[in-house]
mmCIF file of C-alpha atoms in Angstrom:
data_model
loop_
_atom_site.group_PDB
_atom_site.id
_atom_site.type_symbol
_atom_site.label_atom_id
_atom_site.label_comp_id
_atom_site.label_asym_id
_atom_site.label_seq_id
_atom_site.Cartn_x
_atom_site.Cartn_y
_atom_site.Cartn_z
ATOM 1 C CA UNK A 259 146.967 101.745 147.435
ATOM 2 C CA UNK A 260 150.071 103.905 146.564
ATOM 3 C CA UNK A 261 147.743 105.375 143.970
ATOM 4 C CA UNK A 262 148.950 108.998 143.571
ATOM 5 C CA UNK A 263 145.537 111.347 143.291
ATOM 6 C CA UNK A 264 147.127 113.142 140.192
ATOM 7 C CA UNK A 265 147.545 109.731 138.424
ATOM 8 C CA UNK A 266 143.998 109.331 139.161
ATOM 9 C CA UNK A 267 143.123 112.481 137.753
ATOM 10 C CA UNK A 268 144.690 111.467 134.780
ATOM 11 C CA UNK A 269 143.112 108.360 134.232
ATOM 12 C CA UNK A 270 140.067 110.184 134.996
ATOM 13 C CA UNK A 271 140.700 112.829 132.266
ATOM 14 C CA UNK A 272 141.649 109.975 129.803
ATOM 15 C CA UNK A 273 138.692 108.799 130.184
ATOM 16 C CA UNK A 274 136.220 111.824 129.561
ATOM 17 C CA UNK A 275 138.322 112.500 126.383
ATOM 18 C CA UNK A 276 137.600 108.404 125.530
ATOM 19 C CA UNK A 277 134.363 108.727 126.280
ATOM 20 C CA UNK A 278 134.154 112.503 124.365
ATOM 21 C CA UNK A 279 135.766 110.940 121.282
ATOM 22 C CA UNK A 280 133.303 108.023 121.243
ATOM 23 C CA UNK A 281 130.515 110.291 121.439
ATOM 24 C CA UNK A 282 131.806 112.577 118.409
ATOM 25 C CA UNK A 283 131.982 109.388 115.992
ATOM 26 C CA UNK A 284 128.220 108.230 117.270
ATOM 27 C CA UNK A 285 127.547 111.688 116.304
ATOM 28 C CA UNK A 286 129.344 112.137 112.843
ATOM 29 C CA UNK A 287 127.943 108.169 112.238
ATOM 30 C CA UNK A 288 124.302 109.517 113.050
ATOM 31 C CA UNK A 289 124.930 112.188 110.969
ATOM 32 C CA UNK A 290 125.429 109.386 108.133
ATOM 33 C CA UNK A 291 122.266 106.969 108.754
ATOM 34 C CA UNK A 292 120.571 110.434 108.351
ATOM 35 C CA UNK A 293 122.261 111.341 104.956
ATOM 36 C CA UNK A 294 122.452 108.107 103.340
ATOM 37 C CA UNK A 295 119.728 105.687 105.174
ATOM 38 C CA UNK A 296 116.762 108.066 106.093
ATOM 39 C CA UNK A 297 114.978 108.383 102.825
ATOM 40 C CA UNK A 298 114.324 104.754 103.097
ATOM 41 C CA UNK A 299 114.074 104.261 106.971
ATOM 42 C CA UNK A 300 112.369 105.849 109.808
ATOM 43 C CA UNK A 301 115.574 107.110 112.229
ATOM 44 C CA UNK A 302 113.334 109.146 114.943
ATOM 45 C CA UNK A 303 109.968 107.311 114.797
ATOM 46 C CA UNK A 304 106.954 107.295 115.601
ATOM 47 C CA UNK A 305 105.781 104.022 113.510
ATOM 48 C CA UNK A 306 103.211 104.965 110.597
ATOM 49 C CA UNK A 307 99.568 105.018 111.931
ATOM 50 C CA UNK A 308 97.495 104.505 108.161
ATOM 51 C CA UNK A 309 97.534 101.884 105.919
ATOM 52 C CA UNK A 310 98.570 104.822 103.195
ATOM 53 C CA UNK A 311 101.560 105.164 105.260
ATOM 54 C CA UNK A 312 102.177 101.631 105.500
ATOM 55 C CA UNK A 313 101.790 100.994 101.566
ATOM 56 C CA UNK A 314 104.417 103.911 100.785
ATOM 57 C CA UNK A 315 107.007 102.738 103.839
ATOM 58 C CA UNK A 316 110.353 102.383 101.615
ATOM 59 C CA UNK A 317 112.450 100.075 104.595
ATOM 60 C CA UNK A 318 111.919 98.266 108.280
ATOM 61 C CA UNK A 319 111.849 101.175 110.891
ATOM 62 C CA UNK A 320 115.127 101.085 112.702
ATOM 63 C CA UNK A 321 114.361 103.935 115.666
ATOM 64 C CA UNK A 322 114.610 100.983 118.022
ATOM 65 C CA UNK A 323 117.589 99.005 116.234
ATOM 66 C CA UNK A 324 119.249 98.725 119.339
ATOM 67 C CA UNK A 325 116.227 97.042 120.912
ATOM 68 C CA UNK A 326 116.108 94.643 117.756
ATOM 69 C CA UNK A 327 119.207 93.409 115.773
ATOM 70 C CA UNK A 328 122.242 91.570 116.852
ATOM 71 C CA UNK A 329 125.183 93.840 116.117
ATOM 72 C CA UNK A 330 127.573 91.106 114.647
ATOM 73 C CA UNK A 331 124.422 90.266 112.273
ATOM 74 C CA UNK A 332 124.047 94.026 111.269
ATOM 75 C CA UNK A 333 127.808 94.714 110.175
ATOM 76 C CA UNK A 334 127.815 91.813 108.365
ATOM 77 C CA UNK A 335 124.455 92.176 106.689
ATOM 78 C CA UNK A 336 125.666 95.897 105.593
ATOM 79 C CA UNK A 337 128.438 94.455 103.850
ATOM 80 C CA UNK A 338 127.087 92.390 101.933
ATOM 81 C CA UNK A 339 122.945 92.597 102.335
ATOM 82 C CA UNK A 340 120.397 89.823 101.426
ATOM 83 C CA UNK A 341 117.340 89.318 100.587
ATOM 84 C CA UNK A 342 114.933 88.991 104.101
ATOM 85 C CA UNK A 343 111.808 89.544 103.040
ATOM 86 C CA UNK A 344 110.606 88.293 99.823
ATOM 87 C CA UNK A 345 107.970 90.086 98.576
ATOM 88 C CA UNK A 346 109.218 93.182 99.579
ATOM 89 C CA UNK A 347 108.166 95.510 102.457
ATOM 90 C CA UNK A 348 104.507 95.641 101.527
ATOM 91 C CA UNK A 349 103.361 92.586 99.420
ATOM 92 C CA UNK A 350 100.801 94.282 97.727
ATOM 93 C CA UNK A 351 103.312 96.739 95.719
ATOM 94 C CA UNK A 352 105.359 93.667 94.559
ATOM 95 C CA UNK A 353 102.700 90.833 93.790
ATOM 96 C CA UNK A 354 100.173 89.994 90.270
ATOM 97 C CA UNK A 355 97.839 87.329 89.327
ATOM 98 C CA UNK A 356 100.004 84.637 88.032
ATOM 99 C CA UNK A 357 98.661 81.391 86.207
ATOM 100 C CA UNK A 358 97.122 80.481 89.211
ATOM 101 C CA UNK A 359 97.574 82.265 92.372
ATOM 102 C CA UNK A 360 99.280 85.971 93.165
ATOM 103 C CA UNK A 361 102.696 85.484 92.281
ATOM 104 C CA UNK A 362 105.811 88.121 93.080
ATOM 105 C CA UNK A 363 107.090 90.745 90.404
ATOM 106 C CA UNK A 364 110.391 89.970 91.050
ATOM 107 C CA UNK A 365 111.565 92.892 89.003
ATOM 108 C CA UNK A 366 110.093 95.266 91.362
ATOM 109 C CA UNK A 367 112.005 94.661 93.995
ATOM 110 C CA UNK A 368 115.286 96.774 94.766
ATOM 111 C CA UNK A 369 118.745 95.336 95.971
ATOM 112 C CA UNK A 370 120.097 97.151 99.057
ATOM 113 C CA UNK A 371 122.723 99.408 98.919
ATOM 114 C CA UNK A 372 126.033 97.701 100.713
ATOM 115 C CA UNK A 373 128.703 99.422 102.611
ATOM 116 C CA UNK A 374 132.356 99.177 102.521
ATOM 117 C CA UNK A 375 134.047 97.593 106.484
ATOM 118 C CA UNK A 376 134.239 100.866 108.146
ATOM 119 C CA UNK A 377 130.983 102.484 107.041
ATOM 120 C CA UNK A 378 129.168 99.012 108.111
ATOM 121 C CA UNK A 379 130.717 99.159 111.526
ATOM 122 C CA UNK A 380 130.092 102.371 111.890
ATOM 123 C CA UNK A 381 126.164 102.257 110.890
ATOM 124 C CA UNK A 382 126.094 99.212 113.577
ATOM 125 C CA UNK A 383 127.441 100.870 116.248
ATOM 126 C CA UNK A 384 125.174 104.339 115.751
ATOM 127 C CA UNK A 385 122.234 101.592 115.146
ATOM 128 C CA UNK A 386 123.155 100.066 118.023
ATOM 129 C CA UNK A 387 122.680 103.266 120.049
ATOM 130 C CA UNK A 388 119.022 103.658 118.684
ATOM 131 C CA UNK A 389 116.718 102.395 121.777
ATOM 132 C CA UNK A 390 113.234 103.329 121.139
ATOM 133 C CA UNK A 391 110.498 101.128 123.090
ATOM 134 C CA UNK A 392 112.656 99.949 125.906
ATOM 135 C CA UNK A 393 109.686 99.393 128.007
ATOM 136 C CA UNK A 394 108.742 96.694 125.637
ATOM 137 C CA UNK A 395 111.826 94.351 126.051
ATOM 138 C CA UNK A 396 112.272 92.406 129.612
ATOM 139 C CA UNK A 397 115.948 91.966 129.516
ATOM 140 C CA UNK A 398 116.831 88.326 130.258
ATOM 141 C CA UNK A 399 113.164 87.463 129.256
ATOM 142 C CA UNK A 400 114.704 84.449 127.015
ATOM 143 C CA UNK A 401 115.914 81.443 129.116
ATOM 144 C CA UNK A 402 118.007 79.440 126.287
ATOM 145 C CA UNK A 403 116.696 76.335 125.774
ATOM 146 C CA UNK A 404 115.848 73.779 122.936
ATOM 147 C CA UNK A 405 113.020 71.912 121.747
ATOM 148 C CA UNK A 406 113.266 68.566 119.467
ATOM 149 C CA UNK A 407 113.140 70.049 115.626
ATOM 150 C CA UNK A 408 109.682 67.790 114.715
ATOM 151 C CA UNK A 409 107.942 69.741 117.957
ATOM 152 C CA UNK A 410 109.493 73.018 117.097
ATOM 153 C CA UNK A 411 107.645 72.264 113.250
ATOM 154 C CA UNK A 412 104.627 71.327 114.740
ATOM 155 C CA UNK A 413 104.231 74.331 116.710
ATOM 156 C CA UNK A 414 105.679 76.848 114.180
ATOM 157 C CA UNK A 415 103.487 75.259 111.417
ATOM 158 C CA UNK A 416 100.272 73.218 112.330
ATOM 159 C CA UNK A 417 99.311 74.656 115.997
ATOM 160 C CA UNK A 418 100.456 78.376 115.232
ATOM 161 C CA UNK A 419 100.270 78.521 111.824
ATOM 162 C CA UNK A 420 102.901 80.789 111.526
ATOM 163 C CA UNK A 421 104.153 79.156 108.330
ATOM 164 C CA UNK A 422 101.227 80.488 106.001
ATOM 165 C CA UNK A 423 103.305 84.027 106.122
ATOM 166 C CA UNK A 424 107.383 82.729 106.763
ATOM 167 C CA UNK A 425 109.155 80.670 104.904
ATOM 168 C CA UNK A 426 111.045 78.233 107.618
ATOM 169 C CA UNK A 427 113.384 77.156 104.481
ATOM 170 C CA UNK A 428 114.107 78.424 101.261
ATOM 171 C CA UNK A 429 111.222 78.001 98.961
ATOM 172 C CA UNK A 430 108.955 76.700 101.438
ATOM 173 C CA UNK A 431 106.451 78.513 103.505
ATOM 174 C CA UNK A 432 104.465 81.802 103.218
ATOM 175 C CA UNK A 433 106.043 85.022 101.372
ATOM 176 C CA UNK A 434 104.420 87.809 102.774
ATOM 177 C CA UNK A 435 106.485 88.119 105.992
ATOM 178 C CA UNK A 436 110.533 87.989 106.585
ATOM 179 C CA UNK A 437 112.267 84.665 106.262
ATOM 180 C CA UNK A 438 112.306 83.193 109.489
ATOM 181 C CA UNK A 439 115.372 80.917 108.844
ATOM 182 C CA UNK A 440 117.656 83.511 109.882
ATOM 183 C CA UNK A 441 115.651 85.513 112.371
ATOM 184 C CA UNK A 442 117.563 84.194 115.234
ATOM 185 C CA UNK A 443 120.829 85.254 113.160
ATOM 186 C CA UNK A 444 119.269 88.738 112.991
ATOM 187 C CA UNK A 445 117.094 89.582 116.318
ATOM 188 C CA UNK A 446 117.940 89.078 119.440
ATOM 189 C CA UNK A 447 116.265 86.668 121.703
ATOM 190 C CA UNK A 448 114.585 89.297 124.102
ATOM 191 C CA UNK A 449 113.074 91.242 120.960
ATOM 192 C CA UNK A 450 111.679 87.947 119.228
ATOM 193 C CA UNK A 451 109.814 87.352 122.399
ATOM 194 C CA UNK A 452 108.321 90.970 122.653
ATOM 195 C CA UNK A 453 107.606 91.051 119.128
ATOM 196 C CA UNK A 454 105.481 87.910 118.944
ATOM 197 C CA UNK A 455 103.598 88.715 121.969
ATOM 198 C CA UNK A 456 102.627 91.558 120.285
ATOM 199 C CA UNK A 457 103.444 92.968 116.928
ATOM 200 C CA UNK A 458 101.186 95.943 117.278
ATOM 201 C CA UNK A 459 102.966 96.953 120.387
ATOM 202 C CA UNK A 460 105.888 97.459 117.993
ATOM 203 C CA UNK A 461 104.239 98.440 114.540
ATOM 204 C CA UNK A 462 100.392 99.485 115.396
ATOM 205 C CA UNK A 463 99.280 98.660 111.575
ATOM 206 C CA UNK A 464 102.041 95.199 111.006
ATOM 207 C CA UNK A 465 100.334 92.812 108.455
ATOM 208 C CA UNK A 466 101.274 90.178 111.371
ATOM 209 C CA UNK A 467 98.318 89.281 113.533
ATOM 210 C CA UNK A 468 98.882 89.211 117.272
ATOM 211 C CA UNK A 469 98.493 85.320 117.148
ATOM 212 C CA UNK A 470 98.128 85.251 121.622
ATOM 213 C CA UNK A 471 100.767 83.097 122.168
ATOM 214 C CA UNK A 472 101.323 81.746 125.907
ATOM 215 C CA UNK A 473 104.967 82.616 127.613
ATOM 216 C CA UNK A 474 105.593 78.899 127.103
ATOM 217 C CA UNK A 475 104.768 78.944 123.658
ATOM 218 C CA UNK A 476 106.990 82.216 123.111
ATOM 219 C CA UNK A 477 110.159 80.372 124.704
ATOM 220 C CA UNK A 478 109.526 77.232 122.649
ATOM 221 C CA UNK A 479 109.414 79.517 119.493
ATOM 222 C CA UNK A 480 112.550 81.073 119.958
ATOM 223 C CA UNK A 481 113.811 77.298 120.779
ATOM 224 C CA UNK A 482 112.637 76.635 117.522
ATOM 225 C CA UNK A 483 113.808 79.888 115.995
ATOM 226 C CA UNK A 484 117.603 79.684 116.977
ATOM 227 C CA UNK A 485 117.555 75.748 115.590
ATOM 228 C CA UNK A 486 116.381 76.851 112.547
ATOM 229 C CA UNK A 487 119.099 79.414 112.131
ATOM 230 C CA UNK A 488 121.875 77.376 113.232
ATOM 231 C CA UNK A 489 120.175 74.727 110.382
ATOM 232 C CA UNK A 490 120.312 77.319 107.719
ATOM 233 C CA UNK A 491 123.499 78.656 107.008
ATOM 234 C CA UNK A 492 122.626 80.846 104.020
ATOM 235 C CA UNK B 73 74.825 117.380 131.134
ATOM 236 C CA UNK B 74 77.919 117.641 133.894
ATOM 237 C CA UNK B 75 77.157 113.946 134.708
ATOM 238 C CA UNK B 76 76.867 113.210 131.086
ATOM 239 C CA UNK B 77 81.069 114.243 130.219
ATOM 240 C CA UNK B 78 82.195 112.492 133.776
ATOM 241 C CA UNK B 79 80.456 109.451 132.880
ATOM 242 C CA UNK B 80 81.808 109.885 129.105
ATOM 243 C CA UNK B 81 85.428 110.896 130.834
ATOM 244 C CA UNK B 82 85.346 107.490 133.373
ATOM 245 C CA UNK B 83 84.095 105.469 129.861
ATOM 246 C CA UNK B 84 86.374 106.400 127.987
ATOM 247 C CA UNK B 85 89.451 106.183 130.539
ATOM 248 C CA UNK B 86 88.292 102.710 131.279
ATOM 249 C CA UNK B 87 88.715 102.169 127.562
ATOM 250 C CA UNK B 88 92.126 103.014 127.825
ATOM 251 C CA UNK B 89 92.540 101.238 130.498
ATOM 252 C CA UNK B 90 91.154 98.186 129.199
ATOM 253 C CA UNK B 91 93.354 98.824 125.624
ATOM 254 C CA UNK B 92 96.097 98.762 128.587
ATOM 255 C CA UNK B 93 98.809 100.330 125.578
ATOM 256 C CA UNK B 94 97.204 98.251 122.773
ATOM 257 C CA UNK B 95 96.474 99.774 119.528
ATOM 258 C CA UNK B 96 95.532 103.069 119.317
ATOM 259 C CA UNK B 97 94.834 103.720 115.849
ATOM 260 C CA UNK B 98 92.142 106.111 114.868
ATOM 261 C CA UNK B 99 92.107 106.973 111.169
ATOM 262 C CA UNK B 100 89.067 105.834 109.259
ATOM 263 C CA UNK B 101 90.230 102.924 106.740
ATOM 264 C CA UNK B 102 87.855 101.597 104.353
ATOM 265 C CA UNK B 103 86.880 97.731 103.815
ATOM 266 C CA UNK B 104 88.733 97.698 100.638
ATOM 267 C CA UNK B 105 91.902 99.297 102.597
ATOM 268 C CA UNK B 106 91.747 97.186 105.086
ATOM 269 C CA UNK B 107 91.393 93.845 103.035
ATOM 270 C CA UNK B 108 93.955 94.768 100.577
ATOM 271 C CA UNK B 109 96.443 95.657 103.568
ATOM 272 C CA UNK B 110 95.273 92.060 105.340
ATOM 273 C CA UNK B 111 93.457 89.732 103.943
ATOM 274 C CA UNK B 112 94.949 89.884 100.440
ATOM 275 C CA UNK B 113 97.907 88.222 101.612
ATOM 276 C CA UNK B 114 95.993 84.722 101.899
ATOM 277 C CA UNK B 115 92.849 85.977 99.962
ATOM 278 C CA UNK B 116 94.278 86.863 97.387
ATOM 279 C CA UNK B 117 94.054 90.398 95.445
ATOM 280 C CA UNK B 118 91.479 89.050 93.554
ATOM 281 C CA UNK B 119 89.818 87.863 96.900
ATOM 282 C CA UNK B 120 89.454 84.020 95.487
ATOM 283 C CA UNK B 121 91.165 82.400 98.072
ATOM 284 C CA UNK B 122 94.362 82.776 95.906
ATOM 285 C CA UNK B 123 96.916 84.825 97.424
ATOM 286 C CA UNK B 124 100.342 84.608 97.175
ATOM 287 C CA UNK B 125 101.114 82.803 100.148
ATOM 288 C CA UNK B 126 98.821 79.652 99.123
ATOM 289 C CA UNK B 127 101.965 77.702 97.847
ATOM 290 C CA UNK B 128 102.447 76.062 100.749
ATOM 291 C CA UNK B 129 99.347 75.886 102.963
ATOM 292 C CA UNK B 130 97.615 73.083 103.962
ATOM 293 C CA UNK B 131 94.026 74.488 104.074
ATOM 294 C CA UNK B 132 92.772 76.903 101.107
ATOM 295 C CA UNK B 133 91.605 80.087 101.936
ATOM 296 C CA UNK B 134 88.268 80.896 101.361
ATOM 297 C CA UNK B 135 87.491 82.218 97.896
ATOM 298 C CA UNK B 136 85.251 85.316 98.860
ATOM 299 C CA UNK B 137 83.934 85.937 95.672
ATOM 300 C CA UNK B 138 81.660 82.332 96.129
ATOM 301 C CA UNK B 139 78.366 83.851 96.297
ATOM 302 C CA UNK B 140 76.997 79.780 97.465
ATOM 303 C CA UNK B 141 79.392 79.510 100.155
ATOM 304 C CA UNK B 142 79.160 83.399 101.268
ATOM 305 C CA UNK B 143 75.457 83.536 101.389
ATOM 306 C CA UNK B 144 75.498 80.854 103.828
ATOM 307 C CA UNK B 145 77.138 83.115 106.077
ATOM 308 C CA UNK B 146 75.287 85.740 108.040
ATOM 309 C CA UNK B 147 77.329 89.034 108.836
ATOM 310 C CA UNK B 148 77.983 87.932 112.261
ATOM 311 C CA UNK B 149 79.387 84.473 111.406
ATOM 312 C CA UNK B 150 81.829 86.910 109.451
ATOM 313 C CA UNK B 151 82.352 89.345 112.233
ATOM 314 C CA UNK B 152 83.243 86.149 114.305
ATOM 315 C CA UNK B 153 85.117 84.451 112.455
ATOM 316 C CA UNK B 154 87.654 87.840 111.306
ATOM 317 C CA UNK B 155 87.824 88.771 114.794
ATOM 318 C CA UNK B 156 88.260 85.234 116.562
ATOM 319 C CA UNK B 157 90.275 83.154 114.157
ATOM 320 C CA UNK B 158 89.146 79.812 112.303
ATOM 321 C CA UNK B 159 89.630 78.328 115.364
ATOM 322 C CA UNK B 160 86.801 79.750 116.699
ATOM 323 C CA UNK B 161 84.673 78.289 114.331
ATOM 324 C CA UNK B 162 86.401 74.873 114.559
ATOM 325 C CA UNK B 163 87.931 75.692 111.027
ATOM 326 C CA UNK B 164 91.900 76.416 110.385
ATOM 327 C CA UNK B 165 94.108 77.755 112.416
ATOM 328 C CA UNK B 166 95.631 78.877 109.574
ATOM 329 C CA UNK B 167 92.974 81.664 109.259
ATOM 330 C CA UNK B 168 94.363 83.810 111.934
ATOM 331 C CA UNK B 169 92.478 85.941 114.882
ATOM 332 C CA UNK B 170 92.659 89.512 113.985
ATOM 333 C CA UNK B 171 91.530 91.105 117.440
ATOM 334 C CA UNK B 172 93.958 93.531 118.401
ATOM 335 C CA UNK B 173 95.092 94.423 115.126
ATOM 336 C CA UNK B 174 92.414 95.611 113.702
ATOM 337 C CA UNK B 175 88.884 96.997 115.543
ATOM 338 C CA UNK B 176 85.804 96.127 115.880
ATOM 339 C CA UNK B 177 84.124 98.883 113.570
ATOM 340 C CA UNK B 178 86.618 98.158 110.711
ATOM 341 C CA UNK B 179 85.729 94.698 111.444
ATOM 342 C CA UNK B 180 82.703 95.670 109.960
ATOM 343 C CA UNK B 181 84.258 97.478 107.025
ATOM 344 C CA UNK B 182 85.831 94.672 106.496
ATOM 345 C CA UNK B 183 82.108 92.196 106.128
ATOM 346 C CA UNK B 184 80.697 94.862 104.152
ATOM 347 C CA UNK B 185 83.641 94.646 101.275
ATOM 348 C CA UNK B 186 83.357 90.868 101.604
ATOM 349 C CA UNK B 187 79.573 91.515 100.492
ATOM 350 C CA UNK B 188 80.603 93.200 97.633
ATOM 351 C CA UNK B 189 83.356 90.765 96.297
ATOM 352 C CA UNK B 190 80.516 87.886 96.603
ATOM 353 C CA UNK B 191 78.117 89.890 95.585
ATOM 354 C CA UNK B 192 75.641 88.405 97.578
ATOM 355 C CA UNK B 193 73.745 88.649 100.940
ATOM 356 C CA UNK B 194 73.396 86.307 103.964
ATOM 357 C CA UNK B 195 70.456 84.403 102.298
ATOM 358 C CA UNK B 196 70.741 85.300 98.708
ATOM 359 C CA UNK B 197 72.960 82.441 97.194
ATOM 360 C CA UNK B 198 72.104 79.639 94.436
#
């Protein structure tokens, strides 16, 4: 009301300088994922096309990170990373005949580098601000929701048969794809929904088949998904 | 010949149309690409049904080096059965539909190296 226009003009000043300064740490923290995260993970995209390229990929694409991870989940993963996917990024560079069946080389597989507090939040945030493949997310698309656990099994592991490449616990399930005890920890909701619609959509050559799941079936997964997660604490 | 490239131009722009933002991958891949990159998961690398996410699954995968059980298969039960799922064939779900990951023609890579790991022909078992 009384508002004096050069008060305004100051607020309005402050805030181009807080929205400059933001801007320069983004910047100087993009400069970082390049230096100390690109050898390993694709930053700009496109998604590799061959199978070559799909053999040699070193980490998970993160050009759409923003479209993907929870941010909470990321700064504390960087901190203090674990193991998602168990036989690496590309099964067939970690796995050998064992007595029986293909077993994992354990020894081949690398431990991530971790970051100290700051440099996590700071590789969040400029992850956060990587939004490749927009159009693929409807925002909102996930109406929360639950589904008993038994039901949530039955559809994950006997009607899907998702389980055959996910372990849904520790020890138990298939090892050529991520955990999916913590996925709801790690994706978001909107993102799990997109992504099992259609993995190609999101990595043209994924080792995950496009398994033509019905809307309902998509919301009862992620049902399923978040119990799971809220289940396993690890 | 001018009729020729418009119908080629309205073909393939229906193809598009009809991939609707699907896959468009184009590089050649052989069978043994292919299988390694898919099928060895389940299949094994081997290809005896004994890959290495078996532990816990309640069907086996087919062993594809079983000449028997192979040559009772003709190419297009294969086809079928790679592109629709085990579903389709009233067998597991568990053997998944690969349609839209992975195309027709390297579909048919993809018979061709499972002729060579059973050594055998639609026919040709015992």
């Amino acid at each position: 009301m009384n508002n004096h226009p050069r008060t305004s003009a100051c607020l309005l000043l402050a805030g181009i300088l807080a929205v400059g300064m933001a801007q320069t740490a983004l910047a100087s923290a993009a400069d970082f994922l390049k230096k100390d995260c690109a050898q390993c993970h694709n930053l700009t995209g496109p998604a590799p096309t061959t199978l070559k390229a799909m053999w040699e990929r070193k980490g998970p694409d993160l050009f759409y990170a923003g479209n993907k991870y929870k941010r909470d989940w990321l700064e504390t993963w960087l901190q203090k990373p674990t193991r998602i996917r168990p036989a690496g990024m590309y099964y067939g560079n970690h796995v050998e005949r064992g007595v029986k069946s293909d077993e994992i080389k354990t020894a081949t597989l690398t431990v991530h580098p971790a970051l100290s507090a700051a440099d996590a939040k700071a590789a969040a945030d400029a992850l956060m601000s990587l939004r490749a493949n927009s159009e693929l997310i409807k925002p909102g698309e996930y109406k929360p929701g639950s589904i008993p656990m038994t039901m949530g099994e039955m559809l994950f592991d006997k009607f899907r048969g998702c389980m055959a490449c996910h372990e849904v616990e520790p020890g138990y399930g298939g090892l050529s794809g991520p955990e999916m005890y913590t996925a709801a920890r790690r994706l978001q909701e909107d993102y799990l929904i997109s992504f099992m619609r259609n993995p190609q959509a999101w990595d043209p050559r994924s080792f995950m088949p496009n398994k033509n799941l019905s809307d309902v079936d998509l919301q009862k997964l992620v049902h399923y998904l978040r119990a799971l997660s809220e289940e396993n604490t690890k | 010949m001018k009729k020729a490239i418009t119908r080629n131009l309205i073909v393939t722009a229906l193809g598009l149309f009809v991939l609707g933002g699907q896959i468009t991958v184009s590089a050649e891949e052989t069978g043994e690409a292919l299988y390694k990159t898919y099928c060895s998961q389940c299949h094994g690398i081997k290809g005896d049904g004994m890959g290495v996410n078996v532990r816990d699954m309640a069907v086996q995968p087919r062993d594809h080096t079983d000449r028997v059980a192979m040559s009772s298969r003709s190419d297009a039960d294969l086809f079928k059965v790679v592109k629709e799922g085990g579903q389709a064939i009233s067998k597991s779900v568990l053997m998944p539909a690969w349609a839209g990951a992975i195309s027709d023609d390297e579909i048919n890579s993809l018979v061709k190296h499972m002729r060579v790991l059973c050594q055998c022909q639609h026919g040709s078992g015992s």
